[in-house]
PDB file of C-alpha atoms in Angstrom:
ATOM      1  CA  UNK A  20      12.462  46.930  21.313  1.00 47.00           C
ATOM      2  CA  UNK A  21       8.708  46.367  21.285  1.00 50.00           C
ATOM      3  CA  UNK A  22       7.027  43.099  20.263  1.00 57.00           C
ATOM      4  CA  UNK A  23       5.921  44.395  16.852  1.00 50.00           C
ATOM      5  CA  UNK A  24       9.503  45.170  15.801  1.00 50.00           C
ATOM      6  CA  UNK A  25      10.830  41.942  17.347  1.00 52.00           C
ATOM      7  CA  UNK A  26       8.393  39.874  15.291  1.00 53.00           C
ATOM      8  CA  UNK A  27       9.036  41.928  12.149  1.00 50.00           C
ATOM      9  CA  UNK A  28      12.795  41.464  12.561  1.00 52.00           C
ATOM     10  CA  UNK A  29      12.410  37.743  13.230  1.00 51.00           C
ATOM     11  CA  UNK A  30      10.443  37.316   9.986  1.00 46.00           C
ATOM     12  CA  UNK A  31      13.214  38.866   7.844  1.00 60.00           C
ATOM     13  CA  UNK A  32      15.988  36.931   9.547  1.00 73.00           C
ATOM     14  CA  UNK A  33      17.277  34.195   7.206  1.00 87.00           C
ATOM     15  CA  UNK A  34      20.882  33.418   8.195  1.00 93.00           C
ATOM     16  CA  UNK A  35      22.991  33.193  11.311  1.00 96.00           C
ATOM     17  CA  UNK A  36      24.792  36.216  12.678  1.00 97.00           C
ATOM     18  CA  UNK A  37      28.280  35.214  13.785  1.00 98.00           C
ATOM     19  CA  UNK A  38      30.036  37.146  16.556  1.00 98.00           C
ATOM     20  CA  UNK A  39      33.802  36.921  16.289  1.00 98.00           C
ATOM     21  CA  UNK A  40      36.707  38.396  18.177  1.00 98.00           C
ATOM     22  CA  UNK A  41      39.489  37.485  20.538  1.00 97.00           C
ATOM     23  CA  UNK A  42      38.772  35.565  23.731  1.00 92.00           C
ATOM     24  CA  UNK A  43      37.544  37.981  26.366  1.00 92.00           C
ATOM     25  CA  UNK A  44      35.815  40.248  23.852  1.00 95.00           C
ATOM     26  CA  UNK A  45      32.414  39.266  25.257  1.00 93.00           C
ATOM     27  CA  UNK A  46      31.049  37.250  22.353  1.00 96.00           C
ATOM     28  CA  UNK A  47      29.028  34.826  24.488  1.00 95.00           C
ATOM     29  CA  UNK A  48      27.866  37.479  26.959  1.00 94.00           C
ATOM     30  CA  UNK A  49      26.801  39.846  24.179  1.00 96.00           C
ATOM     31  CA  UNK A  50      25.331  37.059  22.060  1.00 97.00           C
ATOM     32  CA  UNK A  51      22.945  36.061  24.859  1.00 97.00           C
ATOM     33  CA  UNK A  52      21.863  39.652  25.454  1.00 95.00           C
ATOM     34  CA  UNK A  53      21.355  40.374  21.744  1.00 95.00           C
ATOM     35  CA  UNK A  54      19.419  37.167  21.099  1.00 95.00           C
ATOM     36  CA  UNK A  55      17.101  37.965  24.011  1.00 94.00           C
ATOM     37  CA  UNK A  56      16.578  41.522  22.802  1.00 92.00           C
ATOM     38  CA  UNK A  57      15.758  40.336  19.273  1.00 92.00           C
ATOM     39  CA  UNK A  58      13.860  37.215  20.386  1.00 92.00           C
ATOM     40  CA  UNK A  59      15.969  34.887  18.241  1.00 94.00           C
ATOM     41  CA  UNK A  60      17.976  31.765  19.173  1.00 96.00           C
ATOM     42  CA  UNK A  61      21.474  31.932  20.637  1.00 98.00           C
ATOM     43  CA  UNK A  62      24.149  29.327  19.977  1.00 98.00           C
ATOM     44  CA  UNK A  63      27.534  29.224  21.686  1.00 98.00           C
ATOM     45  CA  UNK A  64      29.857  27.249  19.395  1.00 98.00           C
ATOM     46  CA  UNK A  65      31.965  25.990  22.313  1.00 96.00           C
ATOM     47  CA  UNK A  66      28.848  24.660  24.064  1.00 97.00           C
ATOM     48  CA  UNK A  67      27.666  23.070  20.827  1.00 98.00           C
ATOM     49  CA  UNK A  68      31.054  21.331  20.502  1.00 98.00           C
ATOM     50  CA  UNK A  69      30.841  20.048  24.080  1.00 97.00           C
ATOM     51  CA  UNK A  70      27.332  18.699  23.482  1.00 97.00           C
ATOM     52  CA  UNK A  71      28.340  17.062  20.200  1.00 97.00           C
ATOM     53  CA  UNK A  72      31.550  15.482  21.542  1.00 97.00           C
ATOM     54  CA  UNK A  73      30.209  14.919  25.065  1.00 97.00           C
ATOM     55  CA  UNK A  74      33.313  16.337  26.683  1.00 97.00           C
ATOM     56  CA  UNK A  75      34.654  19.719  27.741  1.00 94.00           C
ATOM     57  CA  UNK A  76      36.722  21.940  25.455  1.00 91.00           C
ATOM     58  CA  UNK A  77      39.487  21.723  28.046  1.00 88.00           C
ATOM     59  CA  UNK A  78      39.531  17.904  27.886  1.00 93.00           C
ATOM     60  CA  UNK A  79      39.321  17.811  24.104  1.00 95.00           C
ATOM     61  CA  UNK A  80      42.396  20.071  23.898  1.00 89.00           C
ATOM     62  CA  UNK A  81      44.259  18.091  26.559  1.00 89.00           C
ATOM     63  CA  UNK A  82      43.460  14.628  25.195  1.00 95.00           C
ATOM     64  CA  UNK A  83      43.224  15.187  21.442  1.00 96.00           C
ATOM     65  CA  UNK A  84      45.210  18.388  20.789  1.00 93.00           C
ATOM     66  CA  UNK A  85      44.441  21.602  18.980  1.00 92.00           C
ATOM     67  CA  UNK A  86      44.475  20.157  15.450  1.00 96.00           C
ATOM     68  CA  UNK A  87      41.753  17.645  16.318  1.00 97.00           C
ATOM     69  CA  UNK A  88      39.781  20.355  18.113  1.00 96.00           C
ATOM     70  CA  UNK A  89      39.931  22.714  15.108  1.00 97.00           C
ATOM     71  CA  UNK A  90      38.658  19.992  12.796  1.00 97.00           C
ATOM     72  CA  UNK A  91      35.818  19.179  15.193  1.00 98.00           C
ATOM     73  CA  UNK A  92      35.066  22.898  15.562  1.00 98.00           C
ATOM     74  CA  UNK A  93      34.646  23.279  11.779  1.00 98.00           C
ATOM     75  CA  UNK A  94      32.370  20.247  11.605  1.00 98.00           C
ATOM     76  CA  UNK A  95      30.121  21.502  14.417  1.00 98.00           C
ATOM     77  CA  UNK A  96      30.130  25.033  12.964  1.00 98.00           C
ATOM     78  CA  UNK A  97      28.797  23.742   9.656  1.00 97.00           C
ATOM     79  CA  UNK A  98      26.204  21.590  11.426  1.00 97.00           C
ATOM     80  CA  UNK A  99      24.649  24.764  12.850  1.00 97.00           C
ATOM     81  CA  UNK A 100      23.221  25.443   9.391  1.00 94.00           C
ATOM     82  CA  UNK A 101      20.566  22.835  10.278  1.00 95.00           C
ATOM     83  CA  UNK A 102      19.331  25.003  13.163  1.00 96.00           C
ATOM     84  CA  UNK A 103      17.009  28.021  12.985  1.00 95.00           C
ATOM     85  CA  UNK A 104      18.898  31.269  12.271  1.00 95.00           C
ATOM     86  CA  UNK A 105      20.202  33.015  15.356  1.00 96.00           C
ATOM     87  CA  UNK A 106      23.178  34.653  16.999  1.00 97.00           C
ATOM     88  CA  UNK A 107      26.263  32.404  17.073  1.00 98.00           C
ATOM     89  CA  UNK A 108      29.125  33.126  19.433  1.00 98.00           C
ATOM     90  CA  UNK A 109      32.324  31.747  17.902  1.00 98.00           C
ATOM     91  CA  UNK A 110      35.512  30.664  19.591  1.00 95.00           C
ATOM     92  CA  UNK A 111      38.338  33.181  19.297  1.00 95.00           C
ATOM     93  CA  UNK A 112      40.220  31.030  16.801  1.00 95.00           C
ATOM     94  CA  UNK A 113      37.255  29.748  14.799  1.00 98.00           C
ATOM     95  CA  UNK A 114      37.583  32.145  11.825  1.00 98.00           C
ATOM     96  CA  UNK A 115      41.319  31.434  11.538  1.00 97.00           C
ATOM     97  CA  UNK A 116      41.293  27.730  10.685  1.00 97.00           C
ATOM     98  CA  UNK A 117      40.067  25.410   7.925  1.00 97.00           C
ATOM     99  CA  UNK A 118      38.775  28.235   5.708  1.00 97.00           C
ATOM    100  CA  UNK A 119      36.103  28.969   8.307  1.00 98.00           C
ATOM    101  CA  UNK A 120      36.111  32.704   7.564  1.00 98.00           C
ATOM    102  CA  UNK A 121      35.030  31.983   3.984  1.00 98.00           C
ATOM    103  CA  UNK A 122      32.310  29.640   5.240  1.00 98.00           C
ATOM    104  CA  UNK A 123      31.095  32.200   7.778  1.00 98.00           C
ATOM    105  CA  UNK A 124      30.934  35.069   5.281  1.00 97.00           C
ATOM    106  CA  UNK A 125      29.162  32.885   2.715  1.00 96.00           C
ATOM    107  CA  UNK A 126      26.568  31.564   5.142  1.00 96.00           C
ATOM    108  CA  UNK A 127      25.682  34.498   7.364  1.00 96.00           C
ATOM    109  CA  UNK A 128      26.651  37.908   8.614  1.00 96.00           C
ATOM    110  CA  UNK A 129      29.932  38.175  10.492  1.00 98.00           C
ATOM    111  CA  UNK A 130      30.476  40.802  13.165  1.00 98.00           C
ATOM    112  CA  UNK A 131      33.966  41.435  14.547  1.00 98.00           C
ATOM    113  CA  UNK A 132      33.932  42.766  18.111  1.00 98.00           C
ATOM    114  CA  UNK A 133      37.207  44.680  17.949  1.00 97.00           C
ATOM    115  CA  UNK A 134      38.055  45.068  21.619  1.00 96.00           C
ATOM    116  CA  UNK A 135      40.688  47.324  23.154  1.00 95.00           C
ATOM    117  CA  UNK A 136      43.860  45.317  23.943  1.00 96.00           C
ATOM    118  CA  UNK A 137      43.930  46.479  27.590  1.00 95.00           C
ATOM    119  CA  UNK A 138      40.293  45.506  28.079  1.00 94.00           C
ATOM    120  CA  UNK A 139      40.958  42.001  26.709  1.00 94.00           C
ATOM    121  CA  UNK A 140      43.925  41.543  29.064  1.00 92.00           C
ATOM    122  CA  UNK A 141      41.927  42.804  32.055  1.00 90.00           C
ATOM    123  CA  UNK A 142      38.999  40.503  31.321  1.00 90.00           C
ATOM    124  CA  UNK A 143      41.228  37.455  30.766  1.00 89.00           C
ATOM    125  CA  UNK A 144      43.086  38.127  34.005  1.00 85.00           C
ATOM    126  CA  UNK A 145      39.769  38.237  35.902  1.00 83.00           C
ATOM    127  CA  UNK A 146      38.122  35.432  33.923  1.00 79.00           C
ATOM    128  CA  UNK A 147      37.104  32.364  35.908  1.00 60.00           C
ATOM    129  CA  UNK A 148      36.455  30.206  32.820  1.00 69.00           C
ATOM    130  CA  UNK A 149      38.797  27.415  31.880  1.00 66.00           C
ATOM    131  CA  UNK A 150      40.661  28.508  28.770  1.00 72.00           C
ATOM    132  CA  UNK A 151      43.096  25.797  27.673  1.00 67.00           C
ATOM    133  CA  UNK A 152      45.351  28.178  25.745  1.00 71.00           C
ATOM    134  CA  UNK A 153      45.812  30.391  28.843  1.00 80.00           C
ATOM    135  CA  UNK A 154      46.190  27.738  31.521  1.00 75.00           C
ATOM    136  CA  UNK A 155      49.899  28.335  32.216  1.00 79.00           C
ATOM    137  CA  UNK A 156      50.103  32.126  31.793  1.00 84.00           C
ATOM    138  CA  UNK A 157      46.852  33.534  33.157  1.00 77.00           C
ATOM    139  CA  UNK A 158      48.377  34.704  36.446  1.00 81.00           C
ATOM    140  CA  UNK A 159      51.445  36.338  34.884  1.00 87.00           C
ATOM    141  CA  UNK A 160      50.412  39.749  33.474  1.00 87.00           C
ATOM    142  CA  UNK A 161      53.510  40.136  31.272  1.00 92.00           C
ATOM    143  CA  UNK A 162      53.202  36.681  29.718  1.00 92.00           C
ATOM    144  CA  UNK A 163      49.443  37.130  29.285  1.00 91.00           C
ATOM    145  CA  UNK A 164      49.922  40.477  27.497  1.00 94.00           C
ATOM    146  CA  UNK A 165      52.656  39.007  25.265  1.00 95.00           C
ATOM    147  CA  UNK A 166      50.442  36.029  24.393  1.00 93.00           C
ATOM    148  CA  UNK A 167      47.428  38.233  23.595  1.00 94.00           C
ATOM    149  CA  UNK A 168      49.595  40.546  21.481  1.00 97.00           C
ATOM    150  CA  UNK A 169      51.091  37.612  19.547  1.00 96.00           C
ATOM    151  CA  UNK A 170      47.792  35.792  18.972  1.00 95.00           C
ATOM    152  CA  UNK A 171      45.950  38.991  18.040  1.00 96.00           C
ATOM    153  CA  UNK A 172      48.564  39.757  15.397  1.00 97.00           C
ATOM    154  CA  UNK A 173      47.949  36.286  13.911  1.00 97.00           C
ATOM    155  CA  UNK A 174      44.164  36.504  14.069  1.00 97.00           C
ATOM    156  CA  UNK A 175      43.438  40.125  13.142  1.00 98.00           C
ATOM    157  CA  UNK A 176      43.749  39.469   9.372  1.00 98.00           C
ATOM    158  CA  UNK A 177      40.935  36.910   9.689  1.00 98.00           C
ATOM    159  CA  UNK A 178      38.785  39.055  11.991  1.00 98.00           C
ATOM    160  CA  UNK A 179      39.122  42.002   9.612  1.00 98.00           C
ATOM    161  CA  UNK A 180      37.357  39.980   6.914  1.00 98.00           C
ATOM    162  CA  UNK A 181      34.089  40.276   8.871  1.00 98.00           C
ATOM    163  CA  UNK A 182      31.259  42.075   7.121  1.00 97.00           C
ATOM    164  CA  UNK A 183      30.680  44.375  10.113  1.00 97.00           C
ATOM    165  CA  UNK A 184      33.107  45.668  12.747  1.00 97.00           C
ATOM    166  CA  UNK A 185      32.246  47.301  16.065  1.00 97.00           C
ATOM    167  CA  UNK A 186      34.830  48.817  18.385  1.00 96.00           C
ATOM    168  CA  UNK A 187      34.678  48.113  22.106  1.00 94.00           C
ATOM    169  CA  UNK A 188      36.623  50.042  24.725  1.00 90.00           C
ATOM    170  CA  UNK A 189      36.374  50.911  28.417  1.00 87.00           C
ATOM    171  CA  UNK A 190      33.812  53.644  27.749  1.00 88.00           C
ATOM    172  CA  UNK A 191      31.305  51.773  25.574  1.00 87.00           C
ATOM    173  CA  UNK A 192      31.556  48.223  26.927  1.00 80.00           C
ATOM    174  CA  UNK A 193      28.321  48.591  28.905  1.00 83.00           C
ATOM    175  CA  UNK A 194      26.199  49.457  25.874  1.00 88.00           C
ATOM    176  CA  UNK A 195      28.028  47.917  22.904  1.00 94.00           C
ATOM    177  CA  UNK A 196      25.153  45.456  22.435  1.00 93.00           C
ATOM    178  CA  UNK A 197      22.932  48.380  21.397  1.00 93.00           C
ATOM    179  CA  UNK A 198      25.357  49.288  18.630  1.00 95.00           C
ATOM    180  CA  UNK A 199      25.468  45.663  17.468  1.00 95.00           C
ATOM    181  CA  UNK A 200      21.657  45.457  17.461  1.00 93.00           C
ATOM    182  CA  UNK A 201      21.485  48.642  15.389  1.00 92.00           C
ATOM    183  CA  UNK A 202      23.922  47.136  12.866  1.00 92.00           C
ATOM    184  CA  UNK A 203      21.964  43.861  12.758  1.00 91.00           C
ATOM    185  CA  UNK A 204      18.729  45.736  12.077  1.00 86.00           C
ATOM    186  CA  UNK A 205      20.247  47.160   8.876  1.00 86.00           C
ATOM    187  CA  UNK A 206      20.939  43.684   7.435  1.00 81.00           C
ATOM    188  CA  UNK A 207      18.807  42.958   4.391  1.00 68.00           C
TER     189      UNK A 207
END
């Protein structure tokens, strides 16, 4: 994308674009690439939570529990409205708690990265990040697949409320950001 179109796009950009999907769908990775391509800010909600609370997501879960974390997550999510519009990478569960999906759809454009089940499992198995919800099952492929299947079935109804959906599989994972950029460029 040349500088003229980057600047033109930046001028018409008024609200955040929220990337949602299951853990391992590449929200943070893609968010960084897309924000660089469009020359707009990138915010990773998990990093914003860690900065705000001055502790890691892993510690917050371990010391305070998921209910506290979800409340904190909603608070930090809403605080992002004070920042310049950009790409926001959400946590996998963010849209599913505290009416966050309604907030997201009312205050920006939501994009669901609908990722092939097998690709999610492969990425999570290879993932070196600390993911509190996977700590005990990451190295057991059967338990990991069962967990992903169960959690996806709970979360899909929330993800499907996104304004835009893109499908990611083994074949298009290397250029899915181009499809997302094309969809973003159609936003009025």
